[in-house]
Coordinates of C-alpha atoms in Angstrom, one line a residue:
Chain A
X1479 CA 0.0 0.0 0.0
X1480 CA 1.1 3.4 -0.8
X1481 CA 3.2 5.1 2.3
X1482 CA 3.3 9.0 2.7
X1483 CA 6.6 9.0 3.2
X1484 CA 9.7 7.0 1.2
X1485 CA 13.8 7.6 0.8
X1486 CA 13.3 7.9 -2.4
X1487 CA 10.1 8.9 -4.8
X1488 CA 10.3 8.4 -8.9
X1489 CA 8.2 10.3 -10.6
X1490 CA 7.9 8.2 -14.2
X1491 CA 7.8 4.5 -14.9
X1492 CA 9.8 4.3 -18.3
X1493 CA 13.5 2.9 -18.4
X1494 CA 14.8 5.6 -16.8
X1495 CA 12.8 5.5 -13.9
X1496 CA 12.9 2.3 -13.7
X1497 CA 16.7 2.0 -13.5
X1498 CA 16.8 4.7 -11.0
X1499 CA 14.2 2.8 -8.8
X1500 CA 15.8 -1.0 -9.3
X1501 CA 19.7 0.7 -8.2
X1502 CA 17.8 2.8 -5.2
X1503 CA 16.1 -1.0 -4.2
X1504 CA 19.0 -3.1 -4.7
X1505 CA 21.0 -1.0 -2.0
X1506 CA 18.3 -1.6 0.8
X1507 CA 17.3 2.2 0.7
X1508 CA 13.5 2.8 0.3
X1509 CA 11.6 3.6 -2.8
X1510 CA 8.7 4.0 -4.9
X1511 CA 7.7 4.6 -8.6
X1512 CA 5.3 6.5 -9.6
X1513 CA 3.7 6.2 -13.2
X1514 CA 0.7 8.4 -14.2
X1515 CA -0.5 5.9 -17.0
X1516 CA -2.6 2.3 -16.1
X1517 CA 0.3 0.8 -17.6
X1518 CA 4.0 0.5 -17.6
X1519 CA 5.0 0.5 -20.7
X1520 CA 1.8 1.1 -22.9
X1521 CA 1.0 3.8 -24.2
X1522 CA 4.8 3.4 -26.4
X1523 CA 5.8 6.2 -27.7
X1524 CA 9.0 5.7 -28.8
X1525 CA 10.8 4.1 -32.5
X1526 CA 12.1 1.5 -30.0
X1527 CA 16.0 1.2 -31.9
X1528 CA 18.5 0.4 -29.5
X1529 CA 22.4 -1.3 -29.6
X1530 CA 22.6 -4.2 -28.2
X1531 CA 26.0 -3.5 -26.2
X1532 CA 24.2 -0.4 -24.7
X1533 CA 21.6 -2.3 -23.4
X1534 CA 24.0 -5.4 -22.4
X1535 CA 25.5 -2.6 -19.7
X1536 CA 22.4 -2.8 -17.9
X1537 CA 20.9 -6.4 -18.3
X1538 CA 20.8 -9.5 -20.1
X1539 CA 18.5 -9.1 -23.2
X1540 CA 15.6 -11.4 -23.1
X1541 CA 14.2 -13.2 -26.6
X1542 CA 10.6 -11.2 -25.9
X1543 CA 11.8 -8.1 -25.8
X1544 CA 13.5 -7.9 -29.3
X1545 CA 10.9 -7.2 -32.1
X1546 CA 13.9 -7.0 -34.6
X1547 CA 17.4 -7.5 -34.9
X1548 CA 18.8 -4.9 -37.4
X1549 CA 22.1 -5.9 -39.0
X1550 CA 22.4 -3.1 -41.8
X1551 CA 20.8 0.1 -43.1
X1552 CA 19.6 2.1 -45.7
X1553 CA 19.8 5.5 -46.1
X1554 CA 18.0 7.7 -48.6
X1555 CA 19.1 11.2 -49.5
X1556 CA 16.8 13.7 -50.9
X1557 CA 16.6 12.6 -54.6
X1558 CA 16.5 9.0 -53.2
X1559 CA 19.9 7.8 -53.9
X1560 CA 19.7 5.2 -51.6
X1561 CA 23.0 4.0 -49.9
X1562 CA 23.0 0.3 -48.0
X1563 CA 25.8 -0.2 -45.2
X1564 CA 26.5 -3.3 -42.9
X1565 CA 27.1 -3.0 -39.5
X1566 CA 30.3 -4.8 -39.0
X1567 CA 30.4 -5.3 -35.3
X1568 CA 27.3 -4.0 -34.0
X1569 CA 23.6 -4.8 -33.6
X1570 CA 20.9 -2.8 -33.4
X1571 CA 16.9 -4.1 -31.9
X1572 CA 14.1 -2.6 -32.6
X1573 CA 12.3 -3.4 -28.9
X1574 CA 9.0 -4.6 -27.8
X1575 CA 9.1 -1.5 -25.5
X1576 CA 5.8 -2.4 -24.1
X1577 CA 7.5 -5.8 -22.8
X1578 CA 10.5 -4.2 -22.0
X1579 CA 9.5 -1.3 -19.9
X1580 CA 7.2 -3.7 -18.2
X1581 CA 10.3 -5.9 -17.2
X1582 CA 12.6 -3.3 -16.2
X1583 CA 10.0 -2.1 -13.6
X1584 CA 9.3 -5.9 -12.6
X1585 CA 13.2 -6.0 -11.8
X1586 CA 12.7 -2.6 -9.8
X1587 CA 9.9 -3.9 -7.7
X1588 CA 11.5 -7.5 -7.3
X1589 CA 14.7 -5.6 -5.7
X1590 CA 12.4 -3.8 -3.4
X1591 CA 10.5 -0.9 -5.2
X1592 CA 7.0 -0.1 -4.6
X1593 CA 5.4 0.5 -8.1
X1594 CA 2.3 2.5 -8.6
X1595 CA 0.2 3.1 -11.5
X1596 CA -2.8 5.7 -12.2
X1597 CA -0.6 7.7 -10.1
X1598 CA -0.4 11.6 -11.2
X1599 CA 2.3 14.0 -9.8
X1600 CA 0.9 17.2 -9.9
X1601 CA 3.5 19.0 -7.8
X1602 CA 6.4 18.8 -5.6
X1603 CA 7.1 19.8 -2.2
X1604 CA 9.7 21.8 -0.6
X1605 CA 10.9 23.7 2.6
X1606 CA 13.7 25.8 2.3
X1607 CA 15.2 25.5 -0.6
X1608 CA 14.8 21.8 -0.1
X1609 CA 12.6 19.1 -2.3
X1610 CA 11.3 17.0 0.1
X1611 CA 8.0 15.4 -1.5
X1612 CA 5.8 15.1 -4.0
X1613 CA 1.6 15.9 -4.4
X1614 CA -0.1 13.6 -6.5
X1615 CA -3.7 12.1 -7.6
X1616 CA -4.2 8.6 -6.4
X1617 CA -6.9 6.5 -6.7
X1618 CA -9.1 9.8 -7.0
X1619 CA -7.5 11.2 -4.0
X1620 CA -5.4 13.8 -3.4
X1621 CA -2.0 12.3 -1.5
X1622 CA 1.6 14.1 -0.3
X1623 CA 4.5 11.5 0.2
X1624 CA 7.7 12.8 1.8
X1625 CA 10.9 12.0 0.0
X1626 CA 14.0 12.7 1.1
X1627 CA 15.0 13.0 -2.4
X1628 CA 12.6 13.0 -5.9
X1629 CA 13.5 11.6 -8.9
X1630 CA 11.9 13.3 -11.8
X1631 CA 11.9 10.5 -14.6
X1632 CA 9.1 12.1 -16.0
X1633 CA 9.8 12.5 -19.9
X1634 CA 9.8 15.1 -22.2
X1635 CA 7.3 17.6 -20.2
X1636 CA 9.9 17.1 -17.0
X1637 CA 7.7 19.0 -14.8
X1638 CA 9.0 17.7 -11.6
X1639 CA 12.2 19.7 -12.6
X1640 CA 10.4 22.9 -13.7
X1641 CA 8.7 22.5 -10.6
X1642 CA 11.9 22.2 -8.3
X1643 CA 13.1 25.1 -9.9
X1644 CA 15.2 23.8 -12.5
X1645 CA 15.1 24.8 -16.2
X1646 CA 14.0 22.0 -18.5
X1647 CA 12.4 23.8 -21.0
X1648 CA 13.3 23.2 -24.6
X1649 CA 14.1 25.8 -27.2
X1650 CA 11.8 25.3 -30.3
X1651 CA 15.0 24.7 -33.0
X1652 CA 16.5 21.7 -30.4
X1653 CA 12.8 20.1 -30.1
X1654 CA 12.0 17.8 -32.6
X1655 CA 8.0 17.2 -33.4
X1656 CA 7.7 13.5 -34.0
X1657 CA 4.7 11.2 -35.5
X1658 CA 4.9 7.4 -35.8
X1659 CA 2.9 4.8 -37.2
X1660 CA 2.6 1.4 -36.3
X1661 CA 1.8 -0.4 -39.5
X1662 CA 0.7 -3.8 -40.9
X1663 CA 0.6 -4.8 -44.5
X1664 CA 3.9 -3.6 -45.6
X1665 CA 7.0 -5.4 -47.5
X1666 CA 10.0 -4.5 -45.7
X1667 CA 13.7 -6.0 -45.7
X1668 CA 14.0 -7.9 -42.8
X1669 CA 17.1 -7.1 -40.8
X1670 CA 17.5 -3.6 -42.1
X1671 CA 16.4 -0.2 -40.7
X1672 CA 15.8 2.4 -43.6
X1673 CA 16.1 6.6 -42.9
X1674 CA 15.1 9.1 -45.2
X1675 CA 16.8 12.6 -44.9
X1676 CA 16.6 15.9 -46.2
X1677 CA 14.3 19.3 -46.6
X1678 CA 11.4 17.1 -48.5
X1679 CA 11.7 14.2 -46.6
X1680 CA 11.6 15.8 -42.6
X1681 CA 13.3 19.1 -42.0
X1682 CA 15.7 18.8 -39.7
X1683 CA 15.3 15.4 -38.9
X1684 CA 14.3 12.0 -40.6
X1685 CA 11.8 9.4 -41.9
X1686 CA 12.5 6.1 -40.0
X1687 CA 11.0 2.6 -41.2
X1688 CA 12.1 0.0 -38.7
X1689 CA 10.8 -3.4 -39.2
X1690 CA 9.1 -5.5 -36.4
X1691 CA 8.9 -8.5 -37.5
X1692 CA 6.7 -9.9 -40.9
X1693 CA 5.2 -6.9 -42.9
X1694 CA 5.1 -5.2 -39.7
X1695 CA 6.9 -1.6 -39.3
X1696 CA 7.3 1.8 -36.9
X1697 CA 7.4 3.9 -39.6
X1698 CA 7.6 7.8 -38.3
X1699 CA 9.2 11.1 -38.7
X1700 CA 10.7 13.6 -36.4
X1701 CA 11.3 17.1 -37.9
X1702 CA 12.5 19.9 -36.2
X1703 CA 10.7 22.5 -34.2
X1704 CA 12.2 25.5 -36.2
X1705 CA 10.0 24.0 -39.2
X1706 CA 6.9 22.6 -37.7
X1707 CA 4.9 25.5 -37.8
X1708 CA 3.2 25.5 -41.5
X1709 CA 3.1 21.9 -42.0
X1710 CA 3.1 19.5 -39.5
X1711 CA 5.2 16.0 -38.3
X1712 CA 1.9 14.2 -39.3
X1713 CA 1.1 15.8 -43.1
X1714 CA 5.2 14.9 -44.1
X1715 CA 4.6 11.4 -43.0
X1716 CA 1.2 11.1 -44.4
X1717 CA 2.9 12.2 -48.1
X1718 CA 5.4 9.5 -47.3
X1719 CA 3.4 7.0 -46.6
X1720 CA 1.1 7.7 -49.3
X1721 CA 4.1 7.5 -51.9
X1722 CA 6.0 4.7 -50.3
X1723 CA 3.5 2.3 -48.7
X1724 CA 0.0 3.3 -50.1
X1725 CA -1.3 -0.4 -48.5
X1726 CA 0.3 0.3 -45.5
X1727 CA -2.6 -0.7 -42.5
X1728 CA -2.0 1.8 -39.9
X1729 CA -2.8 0.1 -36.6
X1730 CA -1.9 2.9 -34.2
X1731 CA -0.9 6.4 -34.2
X1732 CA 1.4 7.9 -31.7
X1733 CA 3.2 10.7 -31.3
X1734 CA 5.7 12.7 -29.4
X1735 CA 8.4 15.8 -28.6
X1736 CA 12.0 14.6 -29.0
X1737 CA 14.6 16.9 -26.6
X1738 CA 17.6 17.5 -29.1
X1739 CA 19.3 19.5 -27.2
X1740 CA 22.8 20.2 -25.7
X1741 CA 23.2 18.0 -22.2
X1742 CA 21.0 19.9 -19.4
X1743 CA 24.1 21.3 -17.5
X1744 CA 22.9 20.2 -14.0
X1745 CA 20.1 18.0 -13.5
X1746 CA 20.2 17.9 -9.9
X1747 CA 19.1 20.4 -7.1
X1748 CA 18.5 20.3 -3.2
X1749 CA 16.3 17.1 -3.0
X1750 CA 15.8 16.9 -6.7
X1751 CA 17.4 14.8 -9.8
X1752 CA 16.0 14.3 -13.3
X1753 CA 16.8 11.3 -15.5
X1754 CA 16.0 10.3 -19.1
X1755 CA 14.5 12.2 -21.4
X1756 CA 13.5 15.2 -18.8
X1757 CA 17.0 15.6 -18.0
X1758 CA 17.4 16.1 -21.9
X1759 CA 19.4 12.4 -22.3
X1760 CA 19.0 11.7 -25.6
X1761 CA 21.4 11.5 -28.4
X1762 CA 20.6 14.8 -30.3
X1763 CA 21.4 13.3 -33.8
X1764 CA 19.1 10.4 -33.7
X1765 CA 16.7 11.2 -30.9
X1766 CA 17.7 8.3 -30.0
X1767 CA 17.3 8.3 -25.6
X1768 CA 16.3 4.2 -24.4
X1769 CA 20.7 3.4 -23.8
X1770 CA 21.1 7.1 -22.7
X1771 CA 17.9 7.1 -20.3
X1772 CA 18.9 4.0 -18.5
X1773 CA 22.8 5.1 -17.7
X1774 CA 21.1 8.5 -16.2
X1775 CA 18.7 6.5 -14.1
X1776 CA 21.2 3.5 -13.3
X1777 CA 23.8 6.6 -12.5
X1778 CA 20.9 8.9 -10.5
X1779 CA 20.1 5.3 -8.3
X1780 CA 23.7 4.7 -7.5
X1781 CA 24.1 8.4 -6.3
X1782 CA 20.5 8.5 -4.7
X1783 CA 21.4 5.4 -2.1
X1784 CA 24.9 7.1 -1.6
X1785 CA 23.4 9.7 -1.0
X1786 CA 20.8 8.9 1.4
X1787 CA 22.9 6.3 3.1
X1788 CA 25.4 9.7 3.8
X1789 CA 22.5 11.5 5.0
X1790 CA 23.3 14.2 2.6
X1791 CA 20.5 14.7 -0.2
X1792 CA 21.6 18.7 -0.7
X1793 CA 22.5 19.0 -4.2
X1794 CA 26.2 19.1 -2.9
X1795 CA 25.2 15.7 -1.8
X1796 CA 24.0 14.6 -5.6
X1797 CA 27.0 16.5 -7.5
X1798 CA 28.5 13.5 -8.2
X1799 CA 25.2 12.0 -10.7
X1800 CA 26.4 14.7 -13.2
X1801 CA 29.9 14.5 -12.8
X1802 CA 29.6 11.0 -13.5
X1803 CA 27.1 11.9 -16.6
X1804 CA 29.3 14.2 -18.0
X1805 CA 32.6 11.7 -17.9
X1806 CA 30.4 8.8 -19.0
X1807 CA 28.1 10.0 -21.8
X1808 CA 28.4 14.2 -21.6
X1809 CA 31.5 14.9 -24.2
X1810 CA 29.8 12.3 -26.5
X1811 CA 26.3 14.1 -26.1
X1812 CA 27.9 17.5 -27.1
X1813 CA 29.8 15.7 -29.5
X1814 CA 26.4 14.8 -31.2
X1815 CA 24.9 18.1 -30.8
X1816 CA 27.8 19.6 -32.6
X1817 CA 27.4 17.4 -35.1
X1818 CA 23.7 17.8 -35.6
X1819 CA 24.1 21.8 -36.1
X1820 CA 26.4 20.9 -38.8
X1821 CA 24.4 18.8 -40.7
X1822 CA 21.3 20.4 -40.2
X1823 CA 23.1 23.2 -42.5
X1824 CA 23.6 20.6 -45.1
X1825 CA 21.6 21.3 -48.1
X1826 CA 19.7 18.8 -50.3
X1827 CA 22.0 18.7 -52.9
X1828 CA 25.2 18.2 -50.5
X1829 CA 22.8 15.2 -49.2
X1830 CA 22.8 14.0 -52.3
X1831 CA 26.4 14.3 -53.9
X1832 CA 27.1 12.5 -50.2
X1833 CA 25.1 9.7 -51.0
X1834 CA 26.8 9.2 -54.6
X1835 CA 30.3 9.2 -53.4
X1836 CA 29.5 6.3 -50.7
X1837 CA 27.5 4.8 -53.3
X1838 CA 30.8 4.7 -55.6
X1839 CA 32.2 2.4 -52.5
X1840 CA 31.9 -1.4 -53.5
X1841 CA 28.8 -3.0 -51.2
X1842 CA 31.4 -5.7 -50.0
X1843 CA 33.4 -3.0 -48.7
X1844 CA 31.1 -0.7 -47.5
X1845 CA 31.0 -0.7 -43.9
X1846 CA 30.5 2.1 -41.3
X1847 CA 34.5 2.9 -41.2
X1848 CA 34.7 2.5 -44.7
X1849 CA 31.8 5.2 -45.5
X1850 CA 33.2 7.1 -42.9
X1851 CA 36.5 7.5 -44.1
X1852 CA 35.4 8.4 -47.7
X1853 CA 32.5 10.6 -46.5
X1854 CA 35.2 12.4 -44.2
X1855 CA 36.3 14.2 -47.2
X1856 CA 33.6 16.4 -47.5
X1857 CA 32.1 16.6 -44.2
X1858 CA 30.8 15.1 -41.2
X1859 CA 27.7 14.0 -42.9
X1860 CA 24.2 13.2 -41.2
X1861 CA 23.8 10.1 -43.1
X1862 CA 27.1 8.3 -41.7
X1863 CA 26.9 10.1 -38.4
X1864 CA 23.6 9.3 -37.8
X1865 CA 24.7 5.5 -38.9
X1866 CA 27.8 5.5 -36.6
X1867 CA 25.4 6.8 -33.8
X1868 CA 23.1 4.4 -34.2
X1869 CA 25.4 1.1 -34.6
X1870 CA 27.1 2.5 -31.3
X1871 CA 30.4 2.6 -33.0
Chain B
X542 CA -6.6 31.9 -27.6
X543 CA -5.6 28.4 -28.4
X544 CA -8.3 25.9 -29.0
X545 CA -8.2 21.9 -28.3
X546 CA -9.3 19.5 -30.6
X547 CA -9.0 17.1 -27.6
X548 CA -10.9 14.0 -29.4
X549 CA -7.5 14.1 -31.6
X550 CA -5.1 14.4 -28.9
X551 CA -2.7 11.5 -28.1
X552 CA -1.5 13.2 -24.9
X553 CA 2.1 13.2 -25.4
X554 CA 2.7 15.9 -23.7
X555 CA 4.9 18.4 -26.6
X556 CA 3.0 21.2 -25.8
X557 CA 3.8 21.0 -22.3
X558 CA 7.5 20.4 -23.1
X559 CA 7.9 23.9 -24.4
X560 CA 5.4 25.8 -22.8
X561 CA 7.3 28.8 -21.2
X562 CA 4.7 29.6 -18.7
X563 CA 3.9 26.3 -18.0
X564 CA -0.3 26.6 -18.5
X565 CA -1.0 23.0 -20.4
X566 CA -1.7 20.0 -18.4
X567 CA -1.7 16.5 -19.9
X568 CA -3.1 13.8 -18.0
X569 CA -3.3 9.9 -19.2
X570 CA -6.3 11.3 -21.1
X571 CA -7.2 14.8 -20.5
X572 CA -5.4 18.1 -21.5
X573 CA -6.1 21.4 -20.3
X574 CA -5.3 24.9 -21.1
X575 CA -5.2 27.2 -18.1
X576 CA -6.4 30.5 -20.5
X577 CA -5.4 33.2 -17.4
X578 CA -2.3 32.3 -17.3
X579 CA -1.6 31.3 -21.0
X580 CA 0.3 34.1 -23.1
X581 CA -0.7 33.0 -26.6
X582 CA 3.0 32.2 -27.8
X583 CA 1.4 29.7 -30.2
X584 CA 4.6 27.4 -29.2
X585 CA 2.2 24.4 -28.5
X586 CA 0.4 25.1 -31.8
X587 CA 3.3 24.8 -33.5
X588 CA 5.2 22.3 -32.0
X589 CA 2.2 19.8 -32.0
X590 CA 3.2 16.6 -34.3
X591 CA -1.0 15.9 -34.8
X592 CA -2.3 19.2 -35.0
X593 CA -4.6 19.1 -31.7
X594 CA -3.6 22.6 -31.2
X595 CA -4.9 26.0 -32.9
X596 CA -5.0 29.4 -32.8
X597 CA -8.8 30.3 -32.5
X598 CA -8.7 34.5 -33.0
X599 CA -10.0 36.2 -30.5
X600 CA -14.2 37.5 -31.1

């Protein structure tokens, strides 16, 4: 039964706080999840691509979870030259998130963590300078639990944060305004994770089409927020669809906002620590935030037990959850925003003379490093960065 | 004054993600617009990936 008063509170029951909650558990220190939806897991909304030595930090990947193992890719510039490259090393999944997220938090509450669902933060608590607590709607009731310290694992909105007084808003140009079908009916390479980029594709972002399985796809679209304004996510992916998979059935709709941004510089505050995608832990290139999401939270639980068990939860007490962010994922993640800046510059027909070149690369021979290196000539490119980023390499 | 087409809305929360004043709240199957507070930015409107979101001139 729900307590009014814990160690520990997480506010958001995706891998992030789910991480966060299993490392608080596992170190005897008391804790409890809090997820607004009836579900953990469901609804997804997410393209569900992940590298499998990412997730093999954090646990051992189970057969259920793994929709799709994706082996190679295909990237299509502007005019459609489309380029194929193998992953030599790497593999990527496209996840069952739905069973996955449900698992992680399963792993959580068999360590020790007290899981909630239909559980709606609607503020935090605080006394001097201090977050000590969060308000929610429970059950139809209002409820206050004490924390000593609050995880805010709450997504893109990150309210907890806002709320705590840190700044987690997003600037419109590093938001990206995303749209995803999940379709049936459709002919797609099995193994292989196609990306469309470009100005007439998605703006400042891309067309994925990752397969799950037979005939079945996420196909969606990010674009960025600098160009959503006269024509939405939904009406580019609704052309696309229409000219690439006119018999597409689409079987659900879901949509999102992707933080692109730079790494949030300090994601922690008296009481308070954000994780995942509302501490902005995505990888701005690919939007890519399940691997990213889970170190924060696996990171944020180490520190949060430490923390408690030093009886020091003053953001002095916390410092080291970013520290160890910035050494473990931070130069990587500005790394990535660099790079995205770049190639958001690139024009379509720089897209396309890109493409060529790597095409003129023998298919044998054209691996990551190999398109790398010849791409490297012109430019860091979003087509081999974005492929680099993805395979983990 | 921003309208809601709420039977479209998948809840995902965008809007809320760059509100600056903080005015929209997304439950598992409700959003609200708090209209005293809101300052008409139009960042929700744009930002919103279904189109849930529009600007509804003012009578």
């Amino acid at each position: 039964m729900l307590q009014n008063k814990y160690d520990v509170v997480v506010v958001g029951g995706g891998p992030a706080g789910s991480m966060a909650a299993w490392e608080v558990a596992k170190r005897g220190v008391s804790v409890c999840m809090l997820e607004k939806d009836r579900d953990i897991g469901y609804p997804v909304r997410c393209g569900e691509a992940a590298g499998e030595s990412g997730l093999r930090q954090f646990v051992e990947i189970q057969d259920n979870w793994i929709a799709e193992k994706i082996t190679s890719a295909k990237l299509v510039s502007p005019n459609f030259t489309a380029v194929d490259v193998n992953f030599a090393s790497e593999t990527g999944y496209i996840l069952n998130r739905r069973i996955f997220d449900y698992d992680l938090s399963k792993y959580a509450a068999n360590a020790g963590a007290e899981v909630y669902t239909k559980a709606y933060v609607k503020n935090v608590l605080t006394k001097n300078g201090q977050t000590n607590g969060v308000v929610l709607d429970y059950l139809g009731e209002e409820k206050q639990i004490q924390a000593k310290i609050v995880i805010g694992a709450d997504g893109l909105t990150s309210r907890v944060g806002r709320w705590a007084g840190l700044k987690t808003q997003v600037r419109m140009k590093d938001m990206e305004s995303a749209v995803q079908y999940s379709v049936a009916n459709v002919d797609i390479e099995p193994n292989k994770m196609i990306m469309y980029v470009g100005m007439n594709h998605a703006p400042g972002g891309y067309v994925w089409v990752f397969p799950k399985g037979k005939k079945f796809a996420n196909i969606g679209i990010g674009i960025s927020g600098k160009y959503s304004k006269h024509k939405s996510a939904q009406k580019y992916l609704d052309e696309f669809m229409k000219r690439e998979y006119p018999d597409a059935a689409i079987l659900t709709t879901m949509c999102g906002g992707v933080p692109c941004a730079k790494p949030m510089e300090k994601p922690v505050a008296n009481g308070i620590m954000l994780v995942g995608d509302a501490a902005h832990q995505i990888n701005p290139m690919t939007g890519g935030g399940i691997v990213a999401g889970m170190k924060g939270g696996w990171i944020a639980g180490q520190v949060a037990a430490k923390a408690i068990q030093n009886n020091d939860y003053s953001e002095n007490g916390l410092i080291d959850y970013p520290k160890r962010m910035r050494k473990d994922f931070g130069k990587n993640h500005e790394r990535f925003y660099k790079i995205k800046e770049a190639t958001e510059k690139l024009t379509n027909d720089e897209l396309n003379s890109i493409a060529e070149k790597v095409l003129s690369i023998p298919h044998s021979q054209r691996t990551l490093t190999s398109v790398f290196k010849a791409a490297v000539f012109k430019k860091p490119t979003l087509i081999i960065d974005v492929l680099k980023v993805f395979a983990g390499v | 004054m921003i309208n809601i087409r709420a039977n479209r809305c998948d809840y995902c929360g965008a809007c809320v993600s760059v509100c600056p004043v903080d005015c929209i709240e997304v439950r598992e199957s409700s959003i609200e617009i708090e209209h005293a507070i809101c300052i008409d930015c139009d960042l929700c409107v744009e930002i919103c990936p279904i189109e849930v979101l529009e600007v509804h001139a003012a009578e």
